[in-house]
Each structure stands twice: as structure tokens, then as C-alpha cells.
Coordinates of C-alpha atoms and ligand atoms in Angstrom, one line a residue:
X145 CA 84.1 62.8 95.2
X146 CA 84.9 63.6 91.6
X147 CA 87.8 66.3 91.4
X148 CA 86.6 69.2 89.5
X149 CA 89.3 68.4 87.2
X150 CA 87.8 65.2 86.5
X151 CA 84.3 66.5 85.9
X152 CA 86.0 69.2 83.6
X153 CA 88.0 66.4 81.4
X154 CA 84.7 64.5 81.1
X155 CA 83.0 67.6 80.0
X156 CA 85.4 67.9 77.3
X157 CA 85.9 64.3 76.2
X158 CA 82.1 63.9 76.5
X159 CA 81.9 65.6 73.2
X160 CA 84.0 62.6 71.8
X161 CA 86.6 65.2 70.9
X162 CA 84.7 65.8 68.1
X163 CA 86.3 68.5 65.8
X164 CA 84.1 71.0 64.3
X165 CA 85.6 71.3 61.4
X166 CA 85.4 74.9 59.6
X167 CA 84.5 76.5 63.0
X168 CA 88.2 76.8 63.8
X169 CA 89.9 80.5 63.5
X170 CA 93.5 80.6 63.2
X171 CA 93.6 80.3 67.2
X172 CA 90.8 78.1 68.1
X173 CA 92.3 74.7 68.1
X174 CA 90.7 73.5 71.2
X175 CA 87.4 71.5 70.7
X176 CA 84.8 73.8 72.2
X177 CA 83.1 72.7 75.7
X178 CA 79.3 72.2 76.0
X179 CA 79.6 74.6 79.0
X180 CA 82.5 77.1 79.6
X181 CA 85.0 76.1 82.2
X182 CA 86.1 78.9 84.5
X183 CA 89.3 79.6 85.7
X184 CA 90.0 81.7 89.2
X185 CA 92.8 83.9 88.9
X186 CA 94.1 86.0 91.7
X187 CA 97.2 88.7 91.9
X188 CA 98.4 91.3 94.4
X189 CA 98.7 94.2 92.6
X190 CA 95.4 96.3 91.6
X191 CA 93.4 95.9 88.6
X192 CA 94.9 99.3 87.0
X193 CA 98.6 97.9 87.6
X194 CA 100.4 96.7 84.8
X195 CA 100.4 93.4 85.9
X196 CA 96.4 93.8 86.6
X197 CA 96.1 94.9 82.7
X198 CA 98.4 92.1 81.7
X199 CA 95.9 89.5 83.6
X200 CA 92.9 90.9 82.0
X201 CA 94.5 90.8 78.6
X202 CA 95.5 87.2 79.2
X203 CA 91.8 86.3 80.1
X204 CA 90.5 88.3 77.2
X205 CA 93.0 86.1 74.4
X206 CA 92.0 82.8 76.1
X207 CA 88.1 83.6 75.8
X208 CA 88.6 84.7 72.5
X209 CA 90.8 82.2 71.2
X210 CA 88.7 79.5 72.8
X211 CA 85.4 80.7 71.8
X212 CA 84.3 81.0 75.1
X213 CA 84.9 77.7 76.3
X214 CA 87.8 78.8 78.7
X215 CA 87.0 81.8 81.1
X216 CA 89.3 83.5 83.4
X217 CA 87.7 85.1 86.5
X218 CA 90.1 87.8 87.4
X219 CA 90.6 88.8 91.1
X220 CA 93.2 91.7 91.9
X221 CA 94.2 93.7 94.8
X222 CA 95.1 90.6 97.2
X223 CA 91.6 89.7 97.3
X224 CA 92.3 85.9 97.2
X225 CA 95.4 86.3 99.6
X226 CA 99.0 87.3 99.5
X227 CA 101.5 85.7 97.0
X228 CA 102.5 82.6 99.4
X229 CA 98.7 82.0 100.3
X230 CA 97.6 82.4 96.3
X231 CA 100.7 80.1 95.1
X232 CA 99.4 77.2 97.8
X233 CA 95.9 77.7 96.7
X234 CA 96.9 77.2 93.0
X235 CA 98.5 73.9 94.0
X236 CA 95.7 72.6 96.2
X237 CA 93.1 73.3 93.2
X238 CA 91.2 76.1 95.2
X239 CA 92.4 78.6 92.9
X240 CA 93.7 77.9 89.2
X241 CA 96.1 80.9 88.4
X242 CA 98.1 83.6 89.9
X243 CA 101.2 85.4 89.2
X244 CA 103.5 86.4 92.2
X245 CA 107.1 87.8 92.3
X246 CA 109.7 85.2 91.4
X247 CA 111.6 85.6 94.5
X248 CA 108.6 84.1 96.4
X249 CA 109.3 80.9 94.6
X250 CA 112.5 80.3 95.6
X251 CA 111.5 78.2 98.8
X252 CA 110.4 75.4 96.1
X253 CA 113.0 76.3 93.3
X254 CA 116.1 78.0 94.9
X255 CA 117.5 79.2 91.7
X256 CA 114.5 81.8 91.3
X257 CA 116.3 83.7 93.9
X258 CA 119.4 84.3 91.4
X259 CA 116.7 86.7 89.3
X260 CA 116.7 88.9 92.3
X261 CA 120.5 89.1 93.0
X262 CA 121.0 92.7 93.5
X263 CA 122.9 94.9 91.2
X264 CA 123.0 92.1 88.6
X265 CA 120.9 93.3 85.4
X266 CA 121.7 96.5 83.7
X267 CA 118.4 96.9 82.1
X268 CA 115.2 95.1 80.9
X269 CA 116.5 93.8 77.7
X270 CA 119.2 91.8 79.5
X271 CA 116.5 90.4 81.9
X272 CA 114.2 89.4 79.0
X273 CA 117.1 87.7 77.2
X274 CA 118.0 85.3 80.0
X275 CA 114.5 84.7 81.3
X276 CA 112.9 84.0 78.2
X277 CA 115.7 81.7 77.1
X278 CA 117.1 78.2 78.7
X279 CA 118.4 79.7 81.8
X280 CA 114.9 80.9 82.7
X281 CA 113.1 78.2 81.2
X282 CA 115.2 75.7 83.4
X283 CA 113.7 77.2 86.8
X284 CA 109.9 77.0 85.3
X285 CA 110.3 73.5 84.3
X286 CA 111.2 72.7 88.0
X287 CA 108.0 73.8 89.1
X288 CA 106.5 71.0 87.9
X289 CA 107.5 68.8 91.2
X290 CA 105.8 71.1 93.1
X291 CA 102.2 71.0 91.4
X292 CA 102.7 74.2 89.5
X293 CA 103.1 75.1 85.5
X294 CA 105.0 78.1 84.8
X295 CA 103.6 79.8 81.9
X296 CA 105.8 83.0 81.2
X297 CA 107.9 85.6 83.0
X298 CA 106.1 88.8 83.4
X299 CA 108.1 92.1 84.4
X300 CA 107.9 93.6 88.2
X301 CA 110.7 95.6 87.2
X302 CA 113.7 97.3 88.8
X303 CA 113.0 98.1 92.4
X304 CA 113.7 101.5 94.4
X305 CA 113.8 102.4 98.0
X306 CA 111.3 104.6 99.7
X307 CA 111.2 105.7 103.4
X308 CA 109.8 108.1 105.6
X309 CA 112.8 108.9 107.8
X310 CA 115.8 110.3 105.8
X311 CA 117.0 111.0 102.3
X312 CA 119.2 107.9 101.2
X313 CA 121.6 108.4 98.5
X314 CA 124.5 106.4 99.1
X315 CA 123.5 103.5 100.9
X316 CA 125.5 104.5 104.1
X317 CA 124.5 105.8 107.6
X318 CA 121.1 104.0 107.2
X319 CA 120.9 103.3 111.0
X320 CA 118.2 101.3 112.2
X321 CA 115.7 101.8 109.3
X322 CA 113.0 99.3 109.6
X323 CA 112.4 98.2 105.8
X324 CA 109.8 95.8 104.6
X325 CA 111.0 93.2 102.2
X326 CA 109.8 90.3 100.1
X327 CA 109.7 86.7 101.9
X328 CA 112.6 85.8 100.4
X329 CA 116.0 84.9 102.6
X330 CA 118.7 86.0 100.2
X331 CA 117.0 89.4 100.1
X332 CA 116.4 89.5 103.7
X333 CA 119.9 89.0 104.3
X334 CA 121.3 91.2 101.5
X335 CA 119.1 94.4 103.1
X336 CA 120.5 93.5 106.5
X337 CA 124.4 93.6 105.0
X338 CA 123.6 97.0 103.8
X339 CA 122.5 98.5 107.2
X340 CA 118.9 97.9 107.0
X341 CA 116.8 96.1 109.6
X342 CA 114.7 93.8 107.1
X343 CA 110.9 93.4 108.1
X344 CA 110.1 90.4 105.7
X345 CA 106.2 90.9 105.1
X346 CA 103.4 89.8 102.7
X347 CA 102.4 92.6 100.0
X348 CA 98.9 93.4 101.0
X349 CA 100.1 94.6 104.5
X350 CA 102.7 97.1 103.3
X351 CA 100.6 100.1 103.1
X352 CA 98.8 100.0 106.2
X353 CA 102.3 99.2 108.2
X354 CA 104.0 102.2 106.6
X355 CA 101.2 104.4 107.6
X356 CA 101.3 103.1 110.9
X357 CA 105.2 103.6 111.1
X358 CA 105.5 99.6 111.8
X359 CA 108.2 100.0 109.1
X360 CA 110.1 102.9 107.8
X361 CA 110.2 102.2 104.3
X362 CA 109.7 99.5 101.4
X363 CA 111.3 98.9 98.0
X364 CA 109.4 98.1 94.9
X365 CA 109.3 99.3 91.1
X366 CA 108.1 102.7 90.3
X367 CA 104.7 101.4 88.8
X368 CA 103.9 99.7 92.0
X369 CA 104.8 102.7 94.2
X370 CA 102.3 104.4 92.1
X371 CA 99.5 102.1 91.7
X372 CA 99.6 100.8 95.3
X373 CA 99.5 104.8 96.4
X374 CA 102.6 104.5 98.7
X375 CA 103.4 108.0 97.9
X376 CA 100.9 108.7 100.3
X377 CA 102.8 107.2 103.4
X378 CA 106.3 107.5 102.3
X379 CA 108.1 111.0 101.7
X380 CA 111.9 110.0 100.3
X381 CA 112.1 108.1 97.1
X382 CA 115.8 106.6 96.4
X383 CA 116.3 105.6 92.8
X384 CA 118.4 102.7 93.3
X385 CA 117.6 99.8 90.7
X386 CA 119.0 97.5 93.2
X387 CA 117.3 94.6 92.0
X388 CA 115.3 93.5 89.0
X389 CA 111.8 91.5 89.7
X390 CA 110.1 89.4 87.4
X391 CA 106.6 87.7 88.0
X392 CA 106.0 84.3 87.1
X393 CA 102.5 83.4 85.6
X394 CA 101.6 80.2 87.3
X395 CA 98.6 77.9 86.7
X396 CA 98.1 74.9 89.1
X397 CA 98.5 71.3 88.0
X398 CA 94.8 70.3 89.2
X399 CA 93.7 73.0 86.5
X400 CA 96.4 72.2 84.1
X401 CA 95.5 68.6 83.9
X402 CA 91.7 69.5 83.4
X403 CA 92.5 71.0 80.0
X404 CA 93.1 69.4 76.7
X405 CA 96.5 69.5 75.2
X406 CA 95.1 72.0 72.4
X407 CA 93.6 74.0 75.3
X408 CA 97.0 73.8 77.1
X409 CA 98.7 74.9 74.0
X410 CA 96.3 78.0 73.7
X411 CA 97.2 79.0 77.4
X412 CA 100.9 78.8 76.6
X413 CA 100.3 80.9 73.5
X414 CA 98.1 83.5 75.3
X415 CA 100.8 83.9 78.2
X416 CA 103.6 84.7 75.9
X417 CA 101.4 87.2 73.9
X418 CA 100.1 88.7 77.2
X419 CA 104.0 88.9 78.7
X420 CA 104.9 91.0 75.5
X421 CA 102.1 93.3 76.1
X422 CA 102.3 93.4 79.9
X423 CA 106.2 94.3 79.9
X424 CA 105.4 97.1 77.3
X425 CA 102.7 98.5 79.6
X426 CA 105.2 98.1 82.6
X427 CA 108.0 100.2 80.8
X428 CA 105.5 102.6 79.6
X429 CA 104.1 103.2 83.3
X430 CA 107.6 103.2 84.7
X431 CA 109.0 106.0 82.4
X432 CA 106.1 108.4 83.3
X433 CA 105.8 107.4 87.0
X434 CA 108.7 109.5 88.3
X435 CA 107.0 112.7 87.2
X436 CA 103.8 111.5 88.8
X437 CA 105.4 110.6 92.3
X438 CA 107.5 113.8 92.3
X439 CA 104.1 115.8 91.9
X440 CA 102.8 113.8 94.7
X441 CA 105.5 115.4 96.8
X442 CA 108.1 112.6 97.0
X443 CA 111.6 113.9 97.6
X444 CA 114.0 112.1 94.9
X445 CA 117.4 111.0 95.4
X446 CA 119.7 109.0 93.1
X447 CA 122.2 106.2 94.0
X448 CA 125.3 106.7 91.6
X449 CA 126.8 103.9 89.6
X450 CA 129.8 104.4 91.9
X451 CA 127.8 103.9 94.9
X452 CA 125.6 101.0 93.3
X453 CA 129.0 99.0 92.7
X454 CA 130.2 99.9 96.3
X455 CA 127.0 98.4 97.7
X456 CA 127.3 95.5 95.2
X457 CA 130.8 94.9 96.6
X458 CA 129.3 94.9 100.2
X459 CA 126.9 92.2 99.1
X460 CA 129.5 89.9 97.7
X461 CA 130.1 88.0 100.8
X462 CA 126.3 87.5 101.5
X463 CA 125.8 86.3 98.1
X464 CA 128.6 83.8 98.1
X465 CA 126.7 82.1 100.9
X466 CA 124.1 81.7 98.4
X467 CA 126.0 80.5 95.4
X468 CA 125.7 77.1 96.6
X469 CA 122.1 77.2 97.6
X470 CA 120.7 78.7 94.6
X471 CA 123.0 76.5 92.6
X472 CA 126.4 77.9 91.8
X473 CA 126.2 76.5 88.0
X474 CA 122.8 78.8 87.9
X475 CA 124.9 81.7 88.9
X476 CA 128.0 81.2 86.5
X477 CA 125.7 80.4 83.5
X478 CA 123.7 83.9 84.2
X479 CA 127.2 85.8 84.1
X480 CA 128.1 83.6 81.1
X481 CA 125.0 84.9 79.4
X482 CA 125.4 88.6 80.4
X483 CA 129.0 88.5 79.2
X484 CA 128.1 87.3 75.9
X485 CA 125.4 89.6 75.5
X486 CA 127.4 92.4 76.8
X487 CA 130.5 91.2 74.2
X488 CA 128.2 91.3 71.3
X489 CA 127.0 94.9 72.4
X490 CA 130.6 95.6 72.6
X491 CA 130.0 96.5 76.1
X492 CA 132.6 96.1 78.9
X493 CA 131.9 93.3 81.2
X494 CA 131.1 93.8 85.1
X495 CA 133.5 91.9 87.1
X496 CA 132.2 88.5 87.9
X497 CA 129.8 87.8 91.0
Ligands
KDG1586 O1 101.3 90.2 93.7 C1 101.7 91.2 93.7 C2 103.3 91.0 94.1 O2 103.8 89.8 93.5 C3 104.2 92.1 94.1 O3 103.7 93.2 94.6 C4 105.3 91.4 94.7 O4 107.0 93.2 94.2 C5 106.3 92.2 95.3 C6 106.3 92.8 96.6 O5 107.0 93.8 97.1 O6 105.8 91.9 97.4

């Protein structure tokens, strides 16, 4: 049976690669197809989340810049499965595109876990700087051996704790609080070291698990707590900024290889332009989310810098166990990049890992 990718390639080559000169707008490098190629895309967050808006914008750019030759069919809210499921669907060719949290890619490329090292990035600018440079690109390039093409990093954001049991202000006296975590062993071990009972769980199950009391809490960026309506089932919010989370916009090798070189370049460019817009939207929503969550009745505590540093030191033995697994050179290089950036800004350095 002819693989869809081969069929698509034939449709493109069937044109003999004829360049319809004069039709190209500044963006249309790709030779138009006789019939448009549909690329199915799925994410876990809702359409009105910054992740959903970013994917819709990416689809808009691709359709406009290919003059309709390439169409991205967007599915949100976990309609095509959870992150790990969609990653496998993309690898197999059942789906073309997804955008999981980078932590869920660590099973394939362990270095991705370093992005989620707790209490590491001070702000979004630091994350942008290292993710969009050689350090972050090195992880994207390693996805190739797993049947994936990493197009760009988008922003999930700084993560905060919510729970239904108690106000948590200093990460002590947590007791047996069952905390839903992402499916990443470094994060699971880190939350256990802080005294939580970690419960790894796919994202689409989280709201129901909180409502049923199967878990007492979870942790996510403010835009997700808002768009996924966790305020309906969570009373306490701790502004902890304990982890910075990135999304990775992925396309599977089967879909990628059905595209012409010019179409691939068009997608890469659109992934960068959509990244910049998605990060802007994410930060705008994060800036206004706290007041909205308070208005929804959430009780807010703030983790002080002192207590964040105490938590970071408590996690040092856990992270040292992971340095080798994630690649000690990846950890060292991250701190070298951050030190250079902070020195250039005249900021004192945080102690090394
Ligand atoms: O597709 C949505 C998930 O990738 C995102 O919600 C991941 O932060 C995440 C979580 O907590 O699972």
C-alpha cells in the first residue's frame, strides 16, 4: 500500500516541480499542489488557551504562506489523546503535529528534563535565551532519531501549586498531600523530596481527578489553571514559580518527509513566528490571570525567595542523581549560559547546581 507520505510527495512532484513564476508572494516559496495537503494537529489544552491560540495562528500562517496548498487541521482539549499518546501518533504518522510539554520528551531525549529543573530560570527572558540558542536546539536535533522533528519551543510557563487541603507558603509540613505531576521521573522524584505524594497522570484526567479527590493538588502555569478551570476544584494557590515549562512544536517524520524542501522551510519559519506570538499571548494571560483566579475564590499564598532557595537546596541531592542521566554537560552548559547572561546584566550569580 502506498504510504500517505509517498502519495503526497507524488502529488507535489506530479507538478514536475514547475515553478509558477510571478505567483510567489514574499512567503510563497512552495510550488502549489494540485490538491491541498491536510496535516492533522492535536494538543491537550483548550482552543482559548495561549497554546490553542498559538496553534491556530501557526495554521493560519501556513495556509496563507502556501496559498492554501498546506492546511493544518487543529484539534484541541485532548481530543486526539494526551501528550504521550499524541507523540506516538505523530511518530507513526497517524497524526502530523502536536505540542507537548518538553518534560514528556525526556524519555526519548533525557536532556529535555534539564529545562524543567526546579528553581533554575529566574524569568522568561532567560528561558528564551537558552532555549532558542544552541543549548535548546541541541535537544531538538536529537529528536530526529526518534521519528520527530522539533520545530520550535513555545511557552507553557512558570508553574505554581494548587491544592484543596491547606495553604502552602513554605513547602514544609505538607504531609501526605497527593500531588498530580507530569509523567517525568525527575519531577516525580523532586516533588517526593519536597514531601508530596507524587501521582503522575496524563493532563486530560487532571480536572476529574481533582474533583473526585483522587489527588489533592496539581501544579501548572496560571494560564492553564485558568483555561482548564482548575479554580472550580482547587481552593488554594501557591505562587511558587517552582519550574519553568516549555512546549515543543513537533511534526512527525512521515508528515515531514511528505513535504518539499520549500514547504519544510515554510513550516520552520511559521513555527518561529507563531512561537513569538504564542509567548506574547501566554505572558499577557499570565499577567492578568492572578486577579481572575482570586475573583474565582482561590486563596493565594506566595513562596518567598528565601523558601524557594531552601527548597532548591533540598532538591540538590535529587538533581545530582539526574545530572548523569540528563547529561552533566547539558547541566553545566546551562549554568554557563545563565551565568554569562546574568553577568552581562550585572546580576549576581545563583550558586551552581
Ligand atoms: O497539551 C497540554 C499539555 O502539554 C500541558 O498541559 C502539559 O503542563 C502540562 C501538564 O501539566 O501536563
